Short mmCIF file of C-alpha atoms in Angstrom, two decimals:
data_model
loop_
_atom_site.label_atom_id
_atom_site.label_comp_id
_atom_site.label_asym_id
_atom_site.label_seq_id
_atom_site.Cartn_x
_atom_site.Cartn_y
_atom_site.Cartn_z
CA UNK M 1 -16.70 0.86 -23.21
CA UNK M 2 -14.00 -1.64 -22.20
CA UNK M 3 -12.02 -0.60 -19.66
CA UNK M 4 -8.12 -2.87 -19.65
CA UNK M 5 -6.29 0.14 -17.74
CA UNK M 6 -6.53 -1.34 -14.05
CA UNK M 7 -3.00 -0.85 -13.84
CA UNK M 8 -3.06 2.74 -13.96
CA UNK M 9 -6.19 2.42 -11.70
CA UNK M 10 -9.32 0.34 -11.13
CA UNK M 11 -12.35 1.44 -12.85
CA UNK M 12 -14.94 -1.21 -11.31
CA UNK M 13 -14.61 -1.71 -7.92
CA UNK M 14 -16.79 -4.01 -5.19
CA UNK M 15 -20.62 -2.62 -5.32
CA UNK M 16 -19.82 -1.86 -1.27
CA UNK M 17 -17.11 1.22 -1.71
CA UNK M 18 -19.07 3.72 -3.06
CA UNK M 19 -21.63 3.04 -0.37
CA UNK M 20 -18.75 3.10 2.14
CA UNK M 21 -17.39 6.27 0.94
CA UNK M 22 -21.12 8.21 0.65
CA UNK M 23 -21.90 6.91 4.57
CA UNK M 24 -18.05 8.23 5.43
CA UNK M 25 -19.08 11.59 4.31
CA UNK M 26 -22.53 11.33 6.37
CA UNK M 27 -20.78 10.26 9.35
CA UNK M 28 -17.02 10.51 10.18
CA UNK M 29 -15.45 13.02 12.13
CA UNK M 30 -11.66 13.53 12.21
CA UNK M 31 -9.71 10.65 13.36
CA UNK M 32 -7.77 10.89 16.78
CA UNK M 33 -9.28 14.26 17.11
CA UNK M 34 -11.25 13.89 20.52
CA UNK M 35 -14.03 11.54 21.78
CA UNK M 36 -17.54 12.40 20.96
CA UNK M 37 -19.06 9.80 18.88
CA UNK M 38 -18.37 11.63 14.79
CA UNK M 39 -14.48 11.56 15.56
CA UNK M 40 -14.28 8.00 17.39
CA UNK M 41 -16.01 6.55 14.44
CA UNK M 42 -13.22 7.92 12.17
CA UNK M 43 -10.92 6.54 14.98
CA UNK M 44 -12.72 3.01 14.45
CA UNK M 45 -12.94 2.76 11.35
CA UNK M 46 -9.23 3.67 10.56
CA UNK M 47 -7.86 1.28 12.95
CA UNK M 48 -10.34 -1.17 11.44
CA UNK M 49 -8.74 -0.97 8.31
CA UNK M 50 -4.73 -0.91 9.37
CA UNK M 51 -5.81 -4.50 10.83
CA UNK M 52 -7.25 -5.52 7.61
CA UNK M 53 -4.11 -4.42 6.05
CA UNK M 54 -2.05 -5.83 8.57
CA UNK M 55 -3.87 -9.31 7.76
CA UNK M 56 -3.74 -8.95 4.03
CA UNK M 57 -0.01 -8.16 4.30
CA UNK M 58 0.50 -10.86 7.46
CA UNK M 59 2.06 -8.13 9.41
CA UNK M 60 2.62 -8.83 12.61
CA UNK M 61 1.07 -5.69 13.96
CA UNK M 62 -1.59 -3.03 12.96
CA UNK M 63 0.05 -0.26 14.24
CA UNK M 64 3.38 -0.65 11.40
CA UNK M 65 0.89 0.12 8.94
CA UNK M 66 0.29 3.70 8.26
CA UNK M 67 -1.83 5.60 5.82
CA UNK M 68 -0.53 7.87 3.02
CA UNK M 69 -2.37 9.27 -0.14
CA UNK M 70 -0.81 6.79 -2.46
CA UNK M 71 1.98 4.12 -3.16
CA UNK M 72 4.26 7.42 -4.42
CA UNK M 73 3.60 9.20 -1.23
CA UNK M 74 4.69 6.04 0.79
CA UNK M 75 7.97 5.13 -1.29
CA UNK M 76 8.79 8.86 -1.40
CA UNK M 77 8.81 8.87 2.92
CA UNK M 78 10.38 5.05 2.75
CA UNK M 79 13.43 6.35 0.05
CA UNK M 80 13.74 10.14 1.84
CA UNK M 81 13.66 8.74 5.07
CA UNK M 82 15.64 6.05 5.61
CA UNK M 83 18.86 6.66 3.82
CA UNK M 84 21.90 9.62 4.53
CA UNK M 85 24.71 10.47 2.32
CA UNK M 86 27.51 7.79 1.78
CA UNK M 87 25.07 4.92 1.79
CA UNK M 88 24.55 2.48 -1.59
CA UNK M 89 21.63 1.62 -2.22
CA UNK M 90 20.61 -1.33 -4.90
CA UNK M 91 17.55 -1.11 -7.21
CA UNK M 92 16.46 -2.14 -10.50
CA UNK M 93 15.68 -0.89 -13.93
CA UNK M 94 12.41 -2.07 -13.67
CA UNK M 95 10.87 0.87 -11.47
CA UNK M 96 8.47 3.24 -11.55
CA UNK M 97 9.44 7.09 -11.69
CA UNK M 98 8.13 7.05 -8.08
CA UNK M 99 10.88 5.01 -6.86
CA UNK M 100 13.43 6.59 -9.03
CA UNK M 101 12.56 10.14 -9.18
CA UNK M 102 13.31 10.06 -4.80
CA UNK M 103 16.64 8.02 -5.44
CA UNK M 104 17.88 10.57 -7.89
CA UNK M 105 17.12 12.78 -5.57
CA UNK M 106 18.96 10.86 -2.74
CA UNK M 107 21.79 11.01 -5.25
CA UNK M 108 22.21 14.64 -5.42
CA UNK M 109 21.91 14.70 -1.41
CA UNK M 110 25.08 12.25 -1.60
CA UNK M 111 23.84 8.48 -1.75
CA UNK M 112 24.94 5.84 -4.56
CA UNK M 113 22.45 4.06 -6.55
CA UNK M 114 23.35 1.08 -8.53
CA UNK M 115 20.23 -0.52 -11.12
CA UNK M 116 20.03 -4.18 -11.70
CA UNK M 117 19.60 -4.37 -15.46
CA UNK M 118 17.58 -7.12 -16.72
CA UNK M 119 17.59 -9.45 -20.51
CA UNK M 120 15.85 -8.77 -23.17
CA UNK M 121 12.00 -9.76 -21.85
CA UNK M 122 12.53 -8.04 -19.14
CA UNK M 123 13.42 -10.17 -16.31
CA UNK M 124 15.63 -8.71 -13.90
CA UNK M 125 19.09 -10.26 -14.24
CA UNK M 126 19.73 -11.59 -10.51
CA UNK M 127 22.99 -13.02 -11.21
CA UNK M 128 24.51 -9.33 -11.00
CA UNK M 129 23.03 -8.40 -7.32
CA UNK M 130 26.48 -9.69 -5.34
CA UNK M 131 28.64 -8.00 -7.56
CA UNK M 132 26.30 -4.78 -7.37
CA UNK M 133 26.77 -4.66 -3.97
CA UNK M 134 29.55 -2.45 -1.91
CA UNK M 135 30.51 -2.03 1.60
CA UNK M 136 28.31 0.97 1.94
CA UNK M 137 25.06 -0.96 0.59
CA UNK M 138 22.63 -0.31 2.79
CA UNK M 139 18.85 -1.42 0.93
CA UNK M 140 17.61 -2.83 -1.66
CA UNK M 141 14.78 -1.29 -3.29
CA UNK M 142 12.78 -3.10 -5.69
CA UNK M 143 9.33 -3.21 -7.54
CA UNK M 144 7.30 -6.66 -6.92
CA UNK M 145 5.41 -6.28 -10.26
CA UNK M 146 6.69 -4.40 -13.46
CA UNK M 147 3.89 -1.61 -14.44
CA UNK M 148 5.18 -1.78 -17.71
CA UNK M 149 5.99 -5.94 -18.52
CA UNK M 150 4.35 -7.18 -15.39
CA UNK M 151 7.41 -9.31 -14.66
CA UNK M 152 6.99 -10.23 -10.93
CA UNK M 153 10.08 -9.90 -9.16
CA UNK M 154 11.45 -13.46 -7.02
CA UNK M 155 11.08 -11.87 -3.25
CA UNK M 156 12.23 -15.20 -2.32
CA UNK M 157 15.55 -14.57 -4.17
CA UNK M 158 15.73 -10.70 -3.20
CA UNK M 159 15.34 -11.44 0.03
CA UNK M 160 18.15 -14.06 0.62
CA UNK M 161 20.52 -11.66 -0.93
CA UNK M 162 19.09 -9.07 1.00
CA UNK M 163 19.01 -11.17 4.47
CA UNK M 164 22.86 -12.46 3.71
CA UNK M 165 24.29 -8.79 4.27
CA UNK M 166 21.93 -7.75 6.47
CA UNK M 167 20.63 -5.31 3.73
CA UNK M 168 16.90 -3.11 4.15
CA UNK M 169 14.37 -4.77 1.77
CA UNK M 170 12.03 -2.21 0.79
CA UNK M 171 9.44 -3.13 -1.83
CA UNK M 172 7.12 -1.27 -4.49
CA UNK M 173 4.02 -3.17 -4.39
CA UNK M 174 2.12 -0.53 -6.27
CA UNK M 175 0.65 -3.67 -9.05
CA UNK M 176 0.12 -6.49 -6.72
CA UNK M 177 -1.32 -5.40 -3.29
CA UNK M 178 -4.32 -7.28 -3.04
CA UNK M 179 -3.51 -9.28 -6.34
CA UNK M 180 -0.25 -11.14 -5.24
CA UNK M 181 0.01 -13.27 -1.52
CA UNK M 182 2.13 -10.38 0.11
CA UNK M 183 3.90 -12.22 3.25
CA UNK M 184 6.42 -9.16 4.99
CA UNK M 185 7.49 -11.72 7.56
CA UNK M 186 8.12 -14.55 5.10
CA UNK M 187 10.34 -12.46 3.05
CA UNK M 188 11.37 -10.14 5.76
CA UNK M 189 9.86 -7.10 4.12
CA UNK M 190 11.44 -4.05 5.63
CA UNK M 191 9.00 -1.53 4.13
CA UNK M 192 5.85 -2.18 2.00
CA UNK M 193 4.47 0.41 -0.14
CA UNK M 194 0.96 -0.02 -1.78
CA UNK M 195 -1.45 2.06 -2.70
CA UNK M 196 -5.35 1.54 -2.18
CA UNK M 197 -6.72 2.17 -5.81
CA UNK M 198 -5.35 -0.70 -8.23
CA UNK M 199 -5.96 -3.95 -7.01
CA UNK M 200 -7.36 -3.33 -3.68
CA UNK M 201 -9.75 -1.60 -5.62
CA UNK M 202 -10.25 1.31 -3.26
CA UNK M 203 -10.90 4.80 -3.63
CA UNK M 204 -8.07 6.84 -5.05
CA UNK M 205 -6.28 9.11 -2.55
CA UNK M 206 -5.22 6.08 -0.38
CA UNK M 207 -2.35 3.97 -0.06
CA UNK M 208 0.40 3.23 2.38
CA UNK M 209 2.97 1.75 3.85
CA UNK M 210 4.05 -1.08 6.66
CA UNK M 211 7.16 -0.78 8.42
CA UNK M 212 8.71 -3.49 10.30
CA UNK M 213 8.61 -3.34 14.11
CA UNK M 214 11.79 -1.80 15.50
CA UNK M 215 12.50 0.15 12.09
CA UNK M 216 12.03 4.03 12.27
CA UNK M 217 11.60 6.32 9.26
CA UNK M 218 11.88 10.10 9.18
CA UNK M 219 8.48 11.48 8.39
CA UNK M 220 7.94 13.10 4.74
CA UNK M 221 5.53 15.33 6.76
CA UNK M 222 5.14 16.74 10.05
CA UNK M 223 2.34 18.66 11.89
CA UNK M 224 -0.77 17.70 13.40
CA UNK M 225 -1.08 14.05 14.85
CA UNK M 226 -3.88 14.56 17.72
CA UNK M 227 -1.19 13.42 20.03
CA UNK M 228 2.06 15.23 22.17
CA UNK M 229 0.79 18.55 20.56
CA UNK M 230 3.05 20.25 23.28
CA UNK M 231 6.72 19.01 21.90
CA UNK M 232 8.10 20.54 19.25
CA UNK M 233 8.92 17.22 17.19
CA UNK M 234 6.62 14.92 15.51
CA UNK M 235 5.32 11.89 17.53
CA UNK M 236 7.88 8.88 16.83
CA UNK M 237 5.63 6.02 17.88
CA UNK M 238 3.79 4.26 14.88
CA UNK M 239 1.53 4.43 12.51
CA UNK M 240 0.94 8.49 13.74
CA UNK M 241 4.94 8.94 13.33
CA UNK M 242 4.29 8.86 9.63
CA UNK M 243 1.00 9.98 9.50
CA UNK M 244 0.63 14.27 9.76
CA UNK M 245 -2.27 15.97 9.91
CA UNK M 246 -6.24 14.55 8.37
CA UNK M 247 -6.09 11.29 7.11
CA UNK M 248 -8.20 10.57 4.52
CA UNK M 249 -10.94 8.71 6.56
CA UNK M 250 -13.20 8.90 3.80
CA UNK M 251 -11.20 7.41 0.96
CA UNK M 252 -10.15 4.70 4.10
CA UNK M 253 -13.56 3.93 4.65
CA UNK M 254 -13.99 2.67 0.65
CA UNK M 255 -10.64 1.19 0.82
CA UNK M 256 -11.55 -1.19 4.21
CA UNK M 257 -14.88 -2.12 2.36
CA UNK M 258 -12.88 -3.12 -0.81
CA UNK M 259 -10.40 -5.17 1.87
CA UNK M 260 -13.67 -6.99 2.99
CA UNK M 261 -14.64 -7.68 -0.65
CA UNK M 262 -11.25 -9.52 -1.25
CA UNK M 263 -11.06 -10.65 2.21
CA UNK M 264 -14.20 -13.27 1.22
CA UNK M 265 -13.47 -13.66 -2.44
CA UNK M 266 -10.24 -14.43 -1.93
CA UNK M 267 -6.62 -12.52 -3.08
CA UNK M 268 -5.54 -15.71 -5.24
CA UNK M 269 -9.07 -16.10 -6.90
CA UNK M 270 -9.51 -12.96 -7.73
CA UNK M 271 -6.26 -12.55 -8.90
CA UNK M 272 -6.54 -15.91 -11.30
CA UNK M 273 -9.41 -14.52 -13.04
CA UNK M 274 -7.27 -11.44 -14.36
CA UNK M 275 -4.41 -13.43 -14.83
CA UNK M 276 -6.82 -15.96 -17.12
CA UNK M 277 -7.96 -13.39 -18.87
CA UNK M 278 -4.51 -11.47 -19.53
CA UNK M 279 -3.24 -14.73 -20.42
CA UNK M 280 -5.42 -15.20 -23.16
CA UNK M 281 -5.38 -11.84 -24.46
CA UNK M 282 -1.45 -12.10 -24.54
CA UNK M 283 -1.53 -15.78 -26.49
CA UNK M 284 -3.85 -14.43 -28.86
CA UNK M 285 -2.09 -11.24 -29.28
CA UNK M 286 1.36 -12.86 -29.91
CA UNK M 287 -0.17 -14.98 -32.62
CA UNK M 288 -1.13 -11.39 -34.59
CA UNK M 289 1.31 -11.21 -37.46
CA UNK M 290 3.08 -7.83 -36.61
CA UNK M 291 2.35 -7.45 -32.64
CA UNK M 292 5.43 -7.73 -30.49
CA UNK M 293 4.41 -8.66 -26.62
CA UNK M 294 6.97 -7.25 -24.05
CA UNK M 295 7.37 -9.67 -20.79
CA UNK M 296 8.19 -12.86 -19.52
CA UNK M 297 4.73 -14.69 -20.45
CA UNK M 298 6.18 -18.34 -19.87
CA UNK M 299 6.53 -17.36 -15.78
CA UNK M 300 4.04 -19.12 -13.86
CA UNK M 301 3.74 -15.80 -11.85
CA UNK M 302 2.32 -12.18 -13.88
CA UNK M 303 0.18 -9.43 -12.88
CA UNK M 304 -2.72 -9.13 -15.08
CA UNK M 305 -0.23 -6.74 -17.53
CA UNK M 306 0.05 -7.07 -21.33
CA UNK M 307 2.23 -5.07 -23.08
CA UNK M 308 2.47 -4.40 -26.98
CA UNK M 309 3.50 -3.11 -29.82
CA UNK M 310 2.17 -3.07 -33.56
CA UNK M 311 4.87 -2.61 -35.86
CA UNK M 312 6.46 0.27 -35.48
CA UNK M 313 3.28 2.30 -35.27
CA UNK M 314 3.44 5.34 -32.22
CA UNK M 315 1.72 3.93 -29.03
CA UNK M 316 0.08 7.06 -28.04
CA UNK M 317 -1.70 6.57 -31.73
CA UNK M 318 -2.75 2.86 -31.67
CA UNK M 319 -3.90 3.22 -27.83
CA UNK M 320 -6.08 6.18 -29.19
CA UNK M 321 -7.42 4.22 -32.08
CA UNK M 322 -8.23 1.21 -29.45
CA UNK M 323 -10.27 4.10 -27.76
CA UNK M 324 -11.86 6.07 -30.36
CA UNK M 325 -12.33 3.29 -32.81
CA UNK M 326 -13.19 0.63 -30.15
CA UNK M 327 -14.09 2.38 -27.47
CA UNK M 328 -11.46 0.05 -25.37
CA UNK M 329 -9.51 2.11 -22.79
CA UNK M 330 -5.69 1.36 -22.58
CA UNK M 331 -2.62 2.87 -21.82
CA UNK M 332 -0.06 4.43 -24.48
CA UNK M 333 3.02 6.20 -24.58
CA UNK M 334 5.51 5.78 -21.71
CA UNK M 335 4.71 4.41 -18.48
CA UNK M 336 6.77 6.15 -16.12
CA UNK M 337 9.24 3.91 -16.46
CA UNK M 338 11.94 5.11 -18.44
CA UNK M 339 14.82 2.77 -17.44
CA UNK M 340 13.05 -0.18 -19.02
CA UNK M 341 11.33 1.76 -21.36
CA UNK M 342 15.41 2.28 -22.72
CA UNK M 343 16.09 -1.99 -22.31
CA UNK M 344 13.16 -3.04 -24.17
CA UNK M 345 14.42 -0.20 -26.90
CA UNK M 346 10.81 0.87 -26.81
CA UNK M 347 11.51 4.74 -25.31
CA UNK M 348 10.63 6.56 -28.31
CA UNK M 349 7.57 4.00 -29.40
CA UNK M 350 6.61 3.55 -25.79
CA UNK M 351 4.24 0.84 -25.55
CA UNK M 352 0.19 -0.20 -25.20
CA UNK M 353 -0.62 -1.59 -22.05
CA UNK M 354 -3.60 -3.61 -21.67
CA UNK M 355 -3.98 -4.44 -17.92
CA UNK M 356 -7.28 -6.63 -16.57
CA UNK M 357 -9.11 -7.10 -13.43
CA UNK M 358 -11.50 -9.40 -11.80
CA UNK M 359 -14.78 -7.63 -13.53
CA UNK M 360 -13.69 -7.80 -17.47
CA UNK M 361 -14.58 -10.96 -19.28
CA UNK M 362 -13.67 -13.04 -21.80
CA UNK M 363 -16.24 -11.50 -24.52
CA UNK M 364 -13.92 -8.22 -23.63
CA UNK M 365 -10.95 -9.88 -24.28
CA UNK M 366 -12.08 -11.25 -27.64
CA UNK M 367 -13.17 -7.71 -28.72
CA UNK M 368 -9.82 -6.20 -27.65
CA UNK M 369 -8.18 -8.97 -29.56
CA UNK M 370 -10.65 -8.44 -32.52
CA UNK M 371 -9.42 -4.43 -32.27
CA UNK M 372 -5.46 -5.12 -32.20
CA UNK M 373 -5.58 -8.18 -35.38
CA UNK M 374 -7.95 -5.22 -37.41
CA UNK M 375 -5.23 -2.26 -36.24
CA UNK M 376 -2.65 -4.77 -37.60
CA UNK M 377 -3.57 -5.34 -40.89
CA UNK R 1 -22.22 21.30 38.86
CA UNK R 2 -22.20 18.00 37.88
CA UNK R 3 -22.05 15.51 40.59
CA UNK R 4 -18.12 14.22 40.44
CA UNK R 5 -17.32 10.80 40.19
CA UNK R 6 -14.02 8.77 40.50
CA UNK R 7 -12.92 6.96 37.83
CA UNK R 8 -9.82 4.98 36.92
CA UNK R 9 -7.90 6.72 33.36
CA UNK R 10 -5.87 4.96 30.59
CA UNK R 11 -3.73 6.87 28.68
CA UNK R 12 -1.99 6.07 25.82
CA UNK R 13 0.89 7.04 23.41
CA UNK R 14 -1.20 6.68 20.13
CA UNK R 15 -4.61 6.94 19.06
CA UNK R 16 -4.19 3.21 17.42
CA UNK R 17 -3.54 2.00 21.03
CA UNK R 18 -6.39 3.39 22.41
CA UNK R 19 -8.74 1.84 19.80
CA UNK R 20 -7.12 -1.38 20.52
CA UNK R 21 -7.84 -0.84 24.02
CA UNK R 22 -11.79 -0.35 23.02
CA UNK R 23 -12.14 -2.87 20.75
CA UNK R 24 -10.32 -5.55 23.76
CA UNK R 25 -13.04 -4.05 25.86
CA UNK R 26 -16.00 -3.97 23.71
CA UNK R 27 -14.98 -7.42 23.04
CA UNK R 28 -14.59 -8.91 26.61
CA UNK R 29 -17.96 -6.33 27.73
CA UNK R 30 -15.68 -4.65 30.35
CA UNK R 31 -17.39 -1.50 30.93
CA UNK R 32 -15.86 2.20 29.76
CA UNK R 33 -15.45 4.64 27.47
CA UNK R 34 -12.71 6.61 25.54
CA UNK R 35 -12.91 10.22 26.74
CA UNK R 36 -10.79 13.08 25.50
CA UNK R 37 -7.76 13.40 28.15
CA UNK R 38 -8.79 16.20 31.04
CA UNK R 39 -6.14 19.05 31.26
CA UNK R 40 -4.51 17.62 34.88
CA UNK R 41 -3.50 14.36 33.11
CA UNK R 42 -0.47 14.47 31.34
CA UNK R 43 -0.58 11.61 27.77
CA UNK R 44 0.62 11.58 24.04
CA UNK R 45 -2.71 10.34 22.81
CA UNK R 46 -5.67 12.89 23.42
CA UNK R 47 -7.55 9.54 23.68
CA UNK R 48 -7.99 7.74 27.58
CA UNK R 49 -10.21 4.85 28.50
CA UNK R 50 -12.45 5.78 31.42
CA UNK R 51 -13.77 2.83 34.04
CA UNK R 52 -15.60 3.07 37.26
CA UNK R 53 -12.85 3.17 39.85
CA UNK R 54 -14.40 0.44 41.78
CA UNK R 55 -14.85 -1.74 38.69
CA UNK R 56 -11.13 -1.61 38.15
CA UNK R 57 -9.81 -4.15 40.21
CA UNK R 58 -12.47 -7.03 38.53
CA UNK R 59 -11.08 -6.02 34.97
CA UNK R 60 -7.46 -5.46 35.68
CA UNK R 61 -5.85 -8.44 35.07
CA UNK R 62 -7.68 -9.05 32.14
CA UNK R 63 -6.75 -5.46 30.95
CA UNK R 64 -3.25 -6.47 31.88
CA UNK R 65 -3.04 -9.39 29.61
CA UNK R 66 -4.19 -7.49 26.80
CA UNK R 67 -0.85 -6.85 25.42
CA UNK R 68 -1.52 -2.93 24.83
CA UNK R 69 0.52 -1.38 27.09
CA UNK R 70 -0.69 1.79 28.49
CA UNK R 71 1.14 4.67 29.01
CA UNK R 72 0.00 6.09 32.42
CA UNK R 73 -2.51 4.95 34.95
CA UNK R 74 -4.46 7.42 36.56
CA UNK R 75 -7.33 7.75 39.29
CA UNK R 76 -9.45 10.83 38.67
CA UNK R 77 -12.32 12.61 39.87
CA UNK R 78 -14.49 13.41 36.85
#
């Protein structure tokens, strides 16, 4: 098997999660729970990894990172809880049903969304964000990395626009948390959502979010927090103001030994290696008579993401050939992004998405290569 | 009964806080525990650090430099 679908989620993962994760189940109690040794081990180990996250994402403190069961989870408290009806709110074309599906929501309830559209390979078409914006405009909300073309959004660029009206900068970093340098202070990141099983490489079930000190988001959820169980209202202090009841301690502990892992090996050279690779599955690709690539492969910045079509030929088919023929596991059909999906003209096709990570290798490259120039003839 | 002793309480708003506070301890070998919050004590967290009353005055200014605030102060019999 050859598995080029880490962008739906990561298949290998650092030899020391699985270990973390069985010895989490042996050990932990529930977090914030009391103070015999079981439960203050949780407590440990939780707060361990919300300053490992804090590091990774140079936040300035550990407690404005709190723990959710994935990026959707996060962007769904971040989009639910931060706007009210009459506000405008900017995003892009580019996103993921997870950021979309809560704004259309948001809509109903009586906010305005406008999308950025983008050109033809995708790239999101920056030129239009003054004259998207409105008096009411309150946030921009904005993927860092395509799922579908991998484009990587220019936070630098966002984030002046966003800084010169005093606009919310919320960002989807779903495909490059712990692949991409993340800096929330350098582009005054409002919110950061992320989850813990792509390229951190964690357990799935895990993810979150960082909000900026002095920010404050309605919770998604309320109930237990281990703390003020006397008022009626949710704590409002962070990271248990977003956090209600169990946290997933065990799924935490895999995702803080996958931290450690790309603590020492490093987020750039881990993140070069997949690029490498995805780079020279993509120039061999678009030298396949009858492949189309989707993406901006001249940028000198990409998450590991190649995107294709052959011919006209159904996605959903070709990316069950790759499997059945090949044994290569991809991703087909549409991608839960059905804005783009409609610019690239590829909504009824969809599109096969070959994603990499640090543990393929070149041989695997070549032999998905080998699959699509056979599948093309 | 258990022979009572007094003891100097931290409490704090969040359970994050009161890890911080243990870690900054462990760290800096200032002696103490984190023990569930006794019912006369009032706290958001359900997490306090205990010290040795009389041990309290050696640490405190260290404890105060920290930069975690806590929420109460309180001296106990336990």
């Amino acid at each position: 098997m050859i598995y080029l679908d880490n962008a739906a989620t990561s298949f290998y993962r650092p030899p020391g999660v699985e270990r973390a994760v069985v010895e989490g189940l042996r050990t932990l109690g529930n977090s914030g729970r009391g103070a015999h040794e079981p439960t203050l081990r949780a407590s440990r180990l939780i707060y361990g990894a919300r300053e490992q996250l804090a590091r990774l994402f140079h936040a300035p403190d550990a407690s404005r990172i709190a723990f959710t069961c994935n990026a959707t989870e996060a962007l769904n408290t971040a989009i639910l809880g931060l706007f009210s009806p009459g506000d405008h709110v900017i995003t892009t074309v580019s996103e993921h049903n997870s950021v979309l599906r809560p704004l259309y929501e948001m809509e109903e309830r009586g906010i305005e969304v406008t999308y950025l559209a983008v050109d033809e390979a995708g790239r999101l078409l920056y030129d239009k964000l003054e004259e998207s914006r409105t008096e009411h405009t309150r946030a921009v909300v904005v993927t860092h990395a395509s799922n579908l073309t991998g484009n990587v959004t220019d936070l630098g660029r966002v984030s002046e626009f966003a800084g010169k009206y005093g606009l919310l900068l919320i960002v989807d970093a779903a495909q490059t948390a712990g692949l991409l340098t993340i800096d929330v202070e350098k582009y005054s990141i409002d919110v950061l959502c992320f989850t813990g099983h792509k390229g951190l490489m964690g357990p799935q079930g895990t993810g979150g979010l960082y909000v900026r000190p002095g920010l404050s988001v309605r919770p998604l959820k309320t109930g237990g927090s281990g703390s003020h169980s006397y008022e009626r209202h949710h704590p409002s202090v962070m990271p248990e103001a977003l956090e209600a009841g169990t946290l997933n301690s065990h799924g935490i502990a895999g995702l803080s030994a996958a931290l450690s892992f790309i603590g020492e090996a490093g987020v750039t050279e881990l993140h070069e290696k997949a690029l490498g690779l995805a780079r020279r599955f993509a120039e061999g690709a678009g030298n396949i008579r009858g492949v189309r690539l989707y993406g901006d492969y001249a940028a000198a910045e990409r998450a590991a993401i190649v995107t294709l079509n052959i011919g006209g030929e159904d996605s959903a088919r070709v990316c069950d050939w790759l499997w059945e023929d090949y044994g290569i596991c991809v991703r087909g059909g549409a991608h839960c992004a059905p804005l783009l999906h409609r610019a690239l003209k590829t909504g009824k096709q969809g599109a096969v998405r070959f994603s990499f990570s640090c543990y393929n290798t070149k041989e695997e490259v070549d032999l998905a290569l080998q699959a699509v120039r056979k599948l093309s003839e | 009964m258990r022979e009572k002793r007094e003891y100097i309480l931290l409490t704090f708003q969040t359970t994050s806080e009161a890890m911080a506070m243990e870690r900054f301890c462990g760290k800096r070998e200032i002696p103490g525990r984190l023990i569930p919050v006794p019912g006369e004590v009032s706290a958001g967290c359900g997490l306090a650090w205990r010290m040795p009353a009389e041990e309290f005055p050696v640490y405190e200014t260290a404890i105060r430099d920290s930069g975690i605030l806590p929420e109460n102060r309180v001296r106990l019999l336990l």
